[in-house]
Each structure stands twice: as C-alpha cells, then as structure tokens.
Short mmCIF file of C-alpha atoms in Angstrom, two decimals:
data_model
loop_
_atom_site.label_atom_id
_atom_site.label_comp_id
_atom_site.label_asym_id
_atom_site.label_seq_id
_atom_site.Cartn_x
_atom_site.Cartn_y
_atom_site.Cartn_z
CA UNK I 1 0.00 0.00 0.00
CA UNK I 2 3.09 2.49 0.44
CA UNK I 3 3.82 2.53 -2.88
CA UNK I 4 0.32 3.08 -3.93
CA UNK I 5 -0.11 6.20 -1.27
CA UNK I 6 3.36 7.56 -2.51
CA UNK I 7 2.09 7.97 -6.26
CA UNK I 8 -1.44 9.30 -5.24
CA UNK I 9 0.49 11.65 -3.06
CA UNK I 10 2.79 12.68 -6.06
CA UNK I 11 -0.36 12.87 -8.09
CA UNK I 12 -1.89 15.06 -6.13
CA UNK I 13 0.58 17.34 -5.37
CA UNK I 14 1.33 18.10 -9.54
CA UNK I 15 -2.18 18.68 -9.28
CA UNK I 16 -2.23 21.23 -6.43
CA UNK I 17 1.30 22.52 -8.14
CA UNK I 18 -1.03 22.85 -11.30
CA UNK I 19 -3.76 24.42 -10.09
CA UNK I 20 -2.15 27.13 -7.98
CA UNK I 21 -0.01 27.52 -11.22
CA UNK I 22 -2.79 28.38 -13.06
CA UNK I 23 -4.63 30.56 -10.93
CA UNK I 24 -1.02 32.61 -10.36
CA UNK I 25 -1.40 32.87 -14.48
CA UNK I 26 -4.87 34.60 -13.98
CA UNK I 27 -4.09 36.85 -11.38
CA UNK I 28 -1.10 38.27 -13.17
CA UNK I 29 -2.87 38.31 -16.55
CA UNK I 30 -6.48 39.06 -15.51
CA UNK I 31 -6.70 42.60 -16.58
CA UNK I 32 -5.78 41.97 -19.82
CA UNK I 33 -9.00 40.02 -19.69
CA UNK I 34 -11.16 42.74 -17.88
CA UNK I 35 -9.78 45.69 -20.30
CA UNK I 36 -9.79 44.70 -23.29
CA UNK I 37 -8.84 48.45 -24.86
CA UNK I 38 -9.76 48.65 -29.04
CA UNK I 39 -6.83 50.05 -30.86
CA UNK I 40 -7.47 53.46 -32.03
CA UNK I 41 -5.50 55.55 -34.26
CA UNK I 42 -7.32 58.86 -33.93
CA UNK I 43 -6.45 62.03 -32.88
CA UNK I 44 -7.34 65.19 -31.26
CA UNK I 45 -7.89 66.51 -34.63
CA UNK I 46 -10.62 63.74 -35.17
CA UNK I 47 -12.85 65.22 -32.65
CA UNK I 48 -16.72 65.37 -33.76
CA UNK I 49 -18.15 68.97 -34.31
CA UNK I 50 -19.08 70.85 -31.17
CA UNK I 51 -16.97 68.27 -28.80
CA UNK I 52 -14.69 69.91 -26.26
CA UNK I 53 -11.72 67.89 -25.43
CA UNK I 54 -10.88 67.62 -21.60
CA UNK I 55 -7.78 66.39 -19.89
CA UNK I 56 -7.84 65.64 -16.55
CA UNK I 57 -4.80 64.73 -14.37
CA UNK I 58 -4.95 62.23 -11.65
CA UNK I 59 -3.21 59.65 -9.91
CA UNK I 60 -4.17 57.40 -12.76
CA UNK I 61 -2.58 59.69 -15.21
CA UNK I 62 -3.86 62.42 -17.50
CA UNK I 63 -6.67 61.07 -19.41
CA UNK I 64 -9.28 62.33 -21.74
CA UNK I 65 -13.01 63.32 -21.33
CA UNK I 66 -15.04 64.73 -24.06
CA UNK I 67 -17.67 67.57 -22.65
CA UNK I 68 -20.99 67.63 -25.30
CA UNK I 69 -22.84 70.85 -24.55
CA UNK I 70 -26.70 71.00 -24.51
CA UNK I 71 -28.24 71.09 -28.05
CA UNK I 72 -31.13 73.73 -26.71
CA UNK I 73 -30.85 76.57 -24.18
CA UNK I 74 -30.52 75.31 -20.94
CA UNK I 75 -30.69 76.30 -17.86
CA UNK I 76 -27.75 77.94 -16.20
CA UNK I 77 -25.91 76.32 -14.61
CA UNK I 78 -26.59 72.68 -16.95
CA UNK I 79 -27.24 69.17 -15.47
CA UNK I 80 -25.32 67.20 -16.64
CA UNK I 81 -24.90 63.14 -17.30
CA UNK I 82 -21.55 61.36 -16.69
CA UNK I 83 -21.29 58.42 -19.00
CA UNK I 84 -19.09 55.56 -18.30
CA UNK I 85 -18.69 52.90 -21.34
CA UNK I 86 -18.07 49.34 -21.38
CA UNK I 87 -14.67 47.55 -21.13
CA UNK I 88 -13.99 46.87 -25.32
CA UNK I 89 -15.41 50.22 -26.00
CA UNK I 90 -13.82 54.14 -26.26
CA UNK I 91 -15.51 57.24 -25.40
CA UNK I 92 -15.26 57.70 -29.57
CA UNK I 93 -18.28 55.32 -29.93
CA UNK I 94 -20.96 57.46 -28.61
CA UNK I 95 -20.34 61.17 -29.13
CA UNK I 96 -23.41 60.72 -31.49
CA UNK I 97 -25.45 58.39 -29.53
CA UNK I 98 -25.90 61.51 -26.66
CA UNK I 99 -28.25 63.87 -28.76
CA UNK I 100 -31.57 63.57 -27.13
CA UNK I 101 -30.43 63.83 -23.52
CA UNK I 102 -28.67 66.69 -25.09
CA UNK I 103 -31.86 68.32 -26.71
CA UNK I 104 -33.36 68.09 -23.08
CA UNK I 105 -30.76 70.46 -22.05
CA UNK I 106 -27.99 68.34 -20.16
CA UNK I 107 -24.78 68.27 -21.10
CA UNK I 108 -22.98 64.97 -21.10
CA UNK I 109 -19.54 64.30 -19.75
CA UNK I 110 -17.85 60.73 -21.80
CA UNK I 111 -14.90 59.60 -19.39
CA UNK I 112 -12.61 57.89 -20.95
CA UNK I 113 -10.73 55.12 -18.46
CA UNK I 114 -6.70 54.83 -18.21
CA UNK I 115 -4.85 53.37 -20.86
CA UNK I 116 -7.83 53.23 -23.19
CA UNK I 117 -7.59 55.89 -26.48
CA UNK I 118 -5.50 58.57 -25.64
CA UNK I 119 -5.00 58.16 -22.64
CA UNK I 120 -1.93 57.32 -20.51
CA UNK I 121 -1.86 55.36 -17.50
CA UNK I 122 -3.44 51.73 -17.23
CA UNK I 123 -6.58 50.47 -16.42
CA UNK I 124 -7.46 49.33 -12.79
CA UNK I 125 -10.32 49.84 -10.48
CA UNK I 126 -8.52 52.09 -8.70
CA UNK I 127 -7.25 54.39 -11.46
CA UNK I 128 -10.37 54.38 -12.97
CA UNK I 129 -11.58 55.50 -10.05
CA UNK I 130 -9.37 58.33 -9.93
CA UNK I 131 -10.14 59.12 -13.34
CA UNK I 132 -13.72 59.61 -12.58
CA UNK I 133 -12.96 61.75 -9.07
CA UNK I 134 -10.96 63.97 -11.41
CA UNK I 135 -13.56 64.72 -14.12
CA UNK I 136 -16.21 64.92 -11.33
CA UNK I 137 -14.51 67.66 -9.45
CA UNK I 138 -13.87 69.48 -13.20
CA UNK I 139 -17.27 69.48 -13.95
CA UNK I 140 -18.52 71.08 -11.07
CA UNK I 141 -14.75 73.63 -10.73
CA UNK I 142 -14.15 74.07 -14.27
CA UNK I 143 -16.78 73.00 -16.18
CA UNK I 144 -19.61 74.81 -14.82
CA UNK I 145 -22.51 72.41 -14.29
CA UNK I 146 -24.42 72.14 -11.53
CA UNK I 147 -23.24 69.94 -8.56
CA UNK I 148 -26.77 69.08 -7.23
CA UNK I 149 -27.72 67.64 -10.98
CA UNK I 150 -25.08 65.73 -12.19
CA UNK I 151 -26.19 62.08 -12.92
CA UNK I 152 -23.79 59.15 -13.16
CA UNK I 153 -24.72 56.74 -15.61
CA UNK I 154 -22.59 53.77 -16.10
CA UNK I 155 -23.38 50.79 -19.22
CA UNK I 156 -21.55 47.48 -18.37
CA UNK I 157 -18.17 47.97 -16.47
CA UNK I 158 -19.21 51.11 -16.81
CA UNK I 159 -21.45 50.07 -14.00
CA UNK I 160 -18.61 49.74 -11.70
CA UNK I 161 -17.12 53.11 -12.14
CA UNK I 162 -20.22 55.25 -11.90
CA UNK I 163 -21.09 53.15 -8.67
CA UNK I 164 -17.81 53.36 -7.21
CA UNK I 165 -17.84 57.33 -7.74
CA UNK I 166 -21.29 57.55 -5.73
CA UNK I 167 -19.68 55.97 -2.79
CA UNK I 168 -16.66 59.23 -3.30
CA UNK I 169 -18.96 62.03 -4.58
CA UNK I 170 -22.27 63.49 -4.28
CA UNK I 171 -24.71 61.95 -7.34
CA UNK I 172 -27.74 63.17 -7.98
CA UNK I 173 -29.20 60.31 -9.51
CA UNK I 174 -27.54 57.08 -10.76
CA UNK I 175 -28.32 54.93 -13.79
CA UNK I 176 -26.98 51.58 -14.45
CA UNK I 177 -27.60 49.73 -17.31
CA UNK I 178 -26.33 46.22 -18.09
CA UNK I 179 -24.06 46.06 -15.16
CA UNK I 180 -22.80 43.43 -12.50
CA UNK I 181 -22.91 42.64 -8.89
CA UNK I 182 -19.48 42.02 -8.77
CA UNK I 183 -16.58 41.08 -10.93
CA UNK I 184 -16.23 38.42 -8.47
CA UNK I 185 -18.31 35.61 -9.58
CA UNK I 186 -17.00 35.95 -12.91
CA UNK I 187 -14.10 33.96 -11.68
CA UNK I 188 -16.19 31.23 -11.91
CA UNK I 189 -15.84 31.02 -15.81
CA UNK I 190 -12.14 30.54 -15.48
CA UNK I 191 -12.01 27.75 -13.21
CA UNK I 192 -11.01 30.32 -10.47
CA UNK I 193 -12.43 31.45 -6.99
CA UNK I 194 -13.52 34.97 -6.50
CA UNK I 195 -10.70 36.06 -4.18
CA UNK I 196 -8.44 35.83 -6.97
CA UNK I 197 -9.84 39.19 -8.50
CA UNK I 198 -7.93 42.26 -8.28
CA UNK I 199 -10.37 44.39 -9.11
CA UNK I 200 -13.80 43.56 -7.85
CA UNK I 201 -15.94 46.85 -8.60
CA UNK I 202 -18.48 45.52 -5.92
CA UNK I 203 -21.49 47.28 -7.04
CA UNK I 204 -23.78 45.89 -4.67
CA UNK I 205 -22.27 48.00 -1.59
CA UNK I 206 -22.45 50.61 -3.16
CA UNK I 207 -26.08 51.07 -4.78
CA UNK I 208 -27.25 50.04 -0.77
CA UNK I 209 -24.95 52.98 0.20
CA UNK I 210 -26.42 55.26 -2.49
CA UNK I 211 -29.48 57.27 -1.14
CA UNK I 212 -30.19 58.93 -4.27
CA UNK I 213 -32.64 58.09 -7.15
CA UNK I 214 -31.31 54.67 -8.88
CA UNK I 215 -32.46 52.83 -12.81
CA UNK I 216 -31.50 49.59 -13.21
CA UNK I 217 -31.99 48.56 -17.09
CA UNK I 218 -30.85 44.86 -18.08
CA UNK I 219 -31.49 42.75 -21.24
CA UNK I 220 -33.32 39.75 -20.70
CA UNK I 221 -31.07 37.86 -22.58
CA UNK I 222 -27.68 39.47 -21.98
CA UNK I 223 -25.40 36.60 -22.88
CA UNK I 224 -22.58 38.61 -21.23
CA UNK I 225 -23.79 39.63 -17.82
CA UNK I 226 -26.73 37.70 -17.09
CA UNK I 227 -30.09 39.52 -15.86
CA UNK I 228 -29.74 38.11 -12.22
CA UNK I 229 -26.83 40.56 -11.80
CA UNK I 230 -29.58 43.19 -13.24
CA UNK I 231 -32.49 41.57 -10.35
CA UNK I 232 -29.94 42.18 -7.62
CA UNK I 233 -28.73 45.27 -8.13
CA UNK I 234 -31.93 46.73 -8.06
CA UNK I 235 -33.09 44.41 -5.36
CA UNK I 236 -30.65 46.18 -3.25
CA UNK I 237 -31.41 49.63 -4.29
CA UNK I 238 -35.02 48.71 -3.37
CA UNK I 239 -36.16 49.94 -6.95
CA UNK I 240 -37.81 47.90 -9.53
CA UNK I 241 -35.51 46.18 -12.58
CA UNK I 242 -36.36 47.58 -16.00
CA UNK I 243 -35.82 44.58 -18.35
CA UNK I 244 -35.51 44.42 -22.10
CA UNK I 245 -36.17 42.16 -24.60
CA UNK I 246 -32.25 42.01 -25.60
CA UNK I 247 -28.74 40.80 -25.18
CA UNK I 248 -25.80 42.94 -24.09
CA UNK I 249 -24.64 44.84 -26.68
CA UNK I 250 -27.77 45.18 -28.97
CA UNK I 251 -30.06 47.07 -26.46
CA UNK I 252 -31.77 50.40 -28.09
CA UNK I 253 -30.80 53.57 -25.84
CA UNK I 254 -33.84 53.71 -23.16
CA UNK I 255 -34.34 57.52 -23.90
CA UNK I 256 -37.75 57.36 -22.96
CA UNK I 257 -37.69 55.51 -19.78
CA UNK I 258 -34.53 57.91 -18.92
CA UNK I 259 -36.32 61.13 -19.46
CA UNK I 260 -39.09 59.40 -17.27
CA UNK I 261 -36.70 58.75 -14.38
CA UNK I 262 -34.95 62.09 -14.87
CA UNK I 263 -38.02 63.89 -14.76
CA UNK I 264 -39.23 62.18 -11.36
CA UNK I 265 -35.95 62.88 -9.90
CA UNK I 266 -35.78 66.86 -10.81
CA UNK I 267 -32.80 66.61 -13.25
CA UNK I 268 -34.38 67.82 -16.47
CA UNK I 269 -38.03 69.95 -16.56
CA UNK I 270 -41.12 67.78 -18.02
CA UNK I 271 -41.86 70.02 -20.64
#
C-alpha cells in the first residue's frame, strides 16, 4: 500500500502545483482580460463637431473626457450626465449616440478610463476610479454644471465606475444599465475562486450605500452579464428592474424611460 499512497500523493501534489499555477497565471494576466482596450488611431484633430476635449490629471494619469454641450438653451448652470462605457469600448463610440439627452438640455460628460484611447496610464479599479474623481470635481470647478444635478450613468463595467464614484462624490441620480454585482463571480468562468480578483468593482455595496434616485436597465437575454446581476442590483437599491427584450450589446438607448426617471428625480423639466 506504500507505494500506492506515494504515487497518489505525487499525483496530487502536480495537481495542487497545477492548479495554484494556473490561478497565479490569472491573477497576473487578468486585466488583460477585464480591459480589453480597441486600438485606435485617432487624434485630437478627429474630434466630432461641437466636442470639447478635456484632460484631466490624476493619480491614474492624464486622461481624456469629451464635454458635449446641450443642443437647446438650458438652464444655467446645466445638469449634466456622466457616462461611463463598457470595457472593449472608447468614449469615440458614442459622441453621437448623446443627442436627445442633449436636446433636453444636459450636457454629457464621456470619461474615458486609463490606458484606453488617448490616454496614458493603465486600467485598474482604482485608477479608474481616480479618473472619474478627477472629471467629477472638473465638472462642477471648471466646467460649470451644476453639482446638485449631475447624474452618473454607467453601461456594463461602466457600471462599476459610476457606482464606485457615488460611494466618493455626491450623485444626484444614478443609472446603471447592463451592469454586474461584482466582478467576483466571474471567476467562476475561469475555473477560479472569487478572491483571486484584483479588481472587484463591488457594485452591490455601493447602490445600498447610495441614497439617491437609482435605474437599473438589463437585457433579458444578456449573454454577457446575465439579468440576475440586473435583479440584484436593483433588489438592493429597493427599486424595480427595467428589463428588455435584448442581449448585451444590442439594447436600443432607453431615452424614454430615462427622461421618465430624470423627470421624477428633478434633473431635467417635463416640458
């Protein structure tokens, strides 16, 4: 029987050898994983008509922002929305998606996150979070909007950094759409337990923190980020889930049911 305990002990410790091999592989390589940045090869000189190009500086680095003024007269000082994108995406994919908030008045604020475009640095929860601290307190120094009407509103990871910024500034109203609970149980896909995850965005603290208005919007089928995450996040906000008959990336913009919500919560006039 020695023998036989002596090679199911060697077995089994190449296994554990293997394992914790493996999961050292993820945790070095995970962001790679998480932030997936596109390649772009624009400029500053690309910038869409009637764009103003922002650079903020930050412990994450100086990174870009793109301010889009109201398209009518607003009021003075404007509400504005703080957009946060998804992970594969760049704050150059929606300049034109923005133009009915805009004709409501409210200016919109695209962040973009470290290491992502133009900008230098690289991409972490907590330099993201530093990135959105920064172009917070610009909006309300520099920029000239109104601090008691500036809504965050965060699409996939996204999510994560407009929820993480309620917990450091004041938010008038949140909106998350397509987001997560947690990074964490995304481990799961990779063989891997949630401690592993450097950079858990836990999004569930903070919308129970948040005392502020909250939308929750989730696709029904979201292949991606499954609609439970969707159920409770807004279970914990104590607000009802707005589902949609689509996946994660092929959701029409809920313009509607946002000018609803912005309405009820005194951001934007109902006329």
């Amino acid at each position: 029987m020695k023998p036989m305990a002596n090679t199911v002990l060697y077995y089994a410790s190449v296994l554990a050898a293997s394992v914790a091999l493996y999961w050292a592989i993820l945790f070095l390589m995970q962001r790679r994983v998480m932030f997936p940045a596109p390649v772009t090869f624009s400029t500053s000189a690309d910038l869409p008509k009637d764009v103003q190009q922002v650079w903020l500086e930050s412990t994450a680095g100086r990174t870009e922002a793109w301010l889009l003024p109201p398209l009518t007269v607003a009021e003075s000082p404007p509400a504005m929305l703080m957009f946060a994108h998804g992970n594969g995406e760049l704050i150059d994919y929606w300049a034109d998606v923005f133009d009915e908030p805009r004709r409501w008045g409210l200016a919109v604020l695209l962040i973009e996150y470290p290491g992502y475009g133009r900008s230098a640095g690289s991409p972490s929860e907590a330099t993201i979070g530093a990135a959105f601290r920064a172009a917070y307190d610009w909006a309300i120094g520099h920029g000239g909007m109104d601090p008691d009407r500036i809504v965050g509103y965060g699409r996939s990871l996204g999510g994560g950094a407009v929820a993480g910024l309620s917990r450091e500034r004041s938010l008038a109203a949140m909106i998350l759409e397509s987001s997560f609970t947690s990074t964490r149980p995304f481990a799961n896909r990779f063989g891997a337990p949630g401690f592993l995850v450097r950079d858990p965005f836990d999004n569930v603290t903070s919308v129970k923190a948040f005392k502020g208005p909250l939308l929750v919007i989730h696709g029904a089928y979201d292949e991606i980020i499954p609609v439970d995450h969707g159920r409770t996040l807004a279970g914990a906000g104590g607000v009802e889930l707005h589902e949609l008959a689509c996946g994660h990336n092929d959701c029409p913009q809920s313009w509607p049911l946002i000018r609803e919500f912005l309405v009820k919560a005194q951001i934007v006039s109902p006329g």
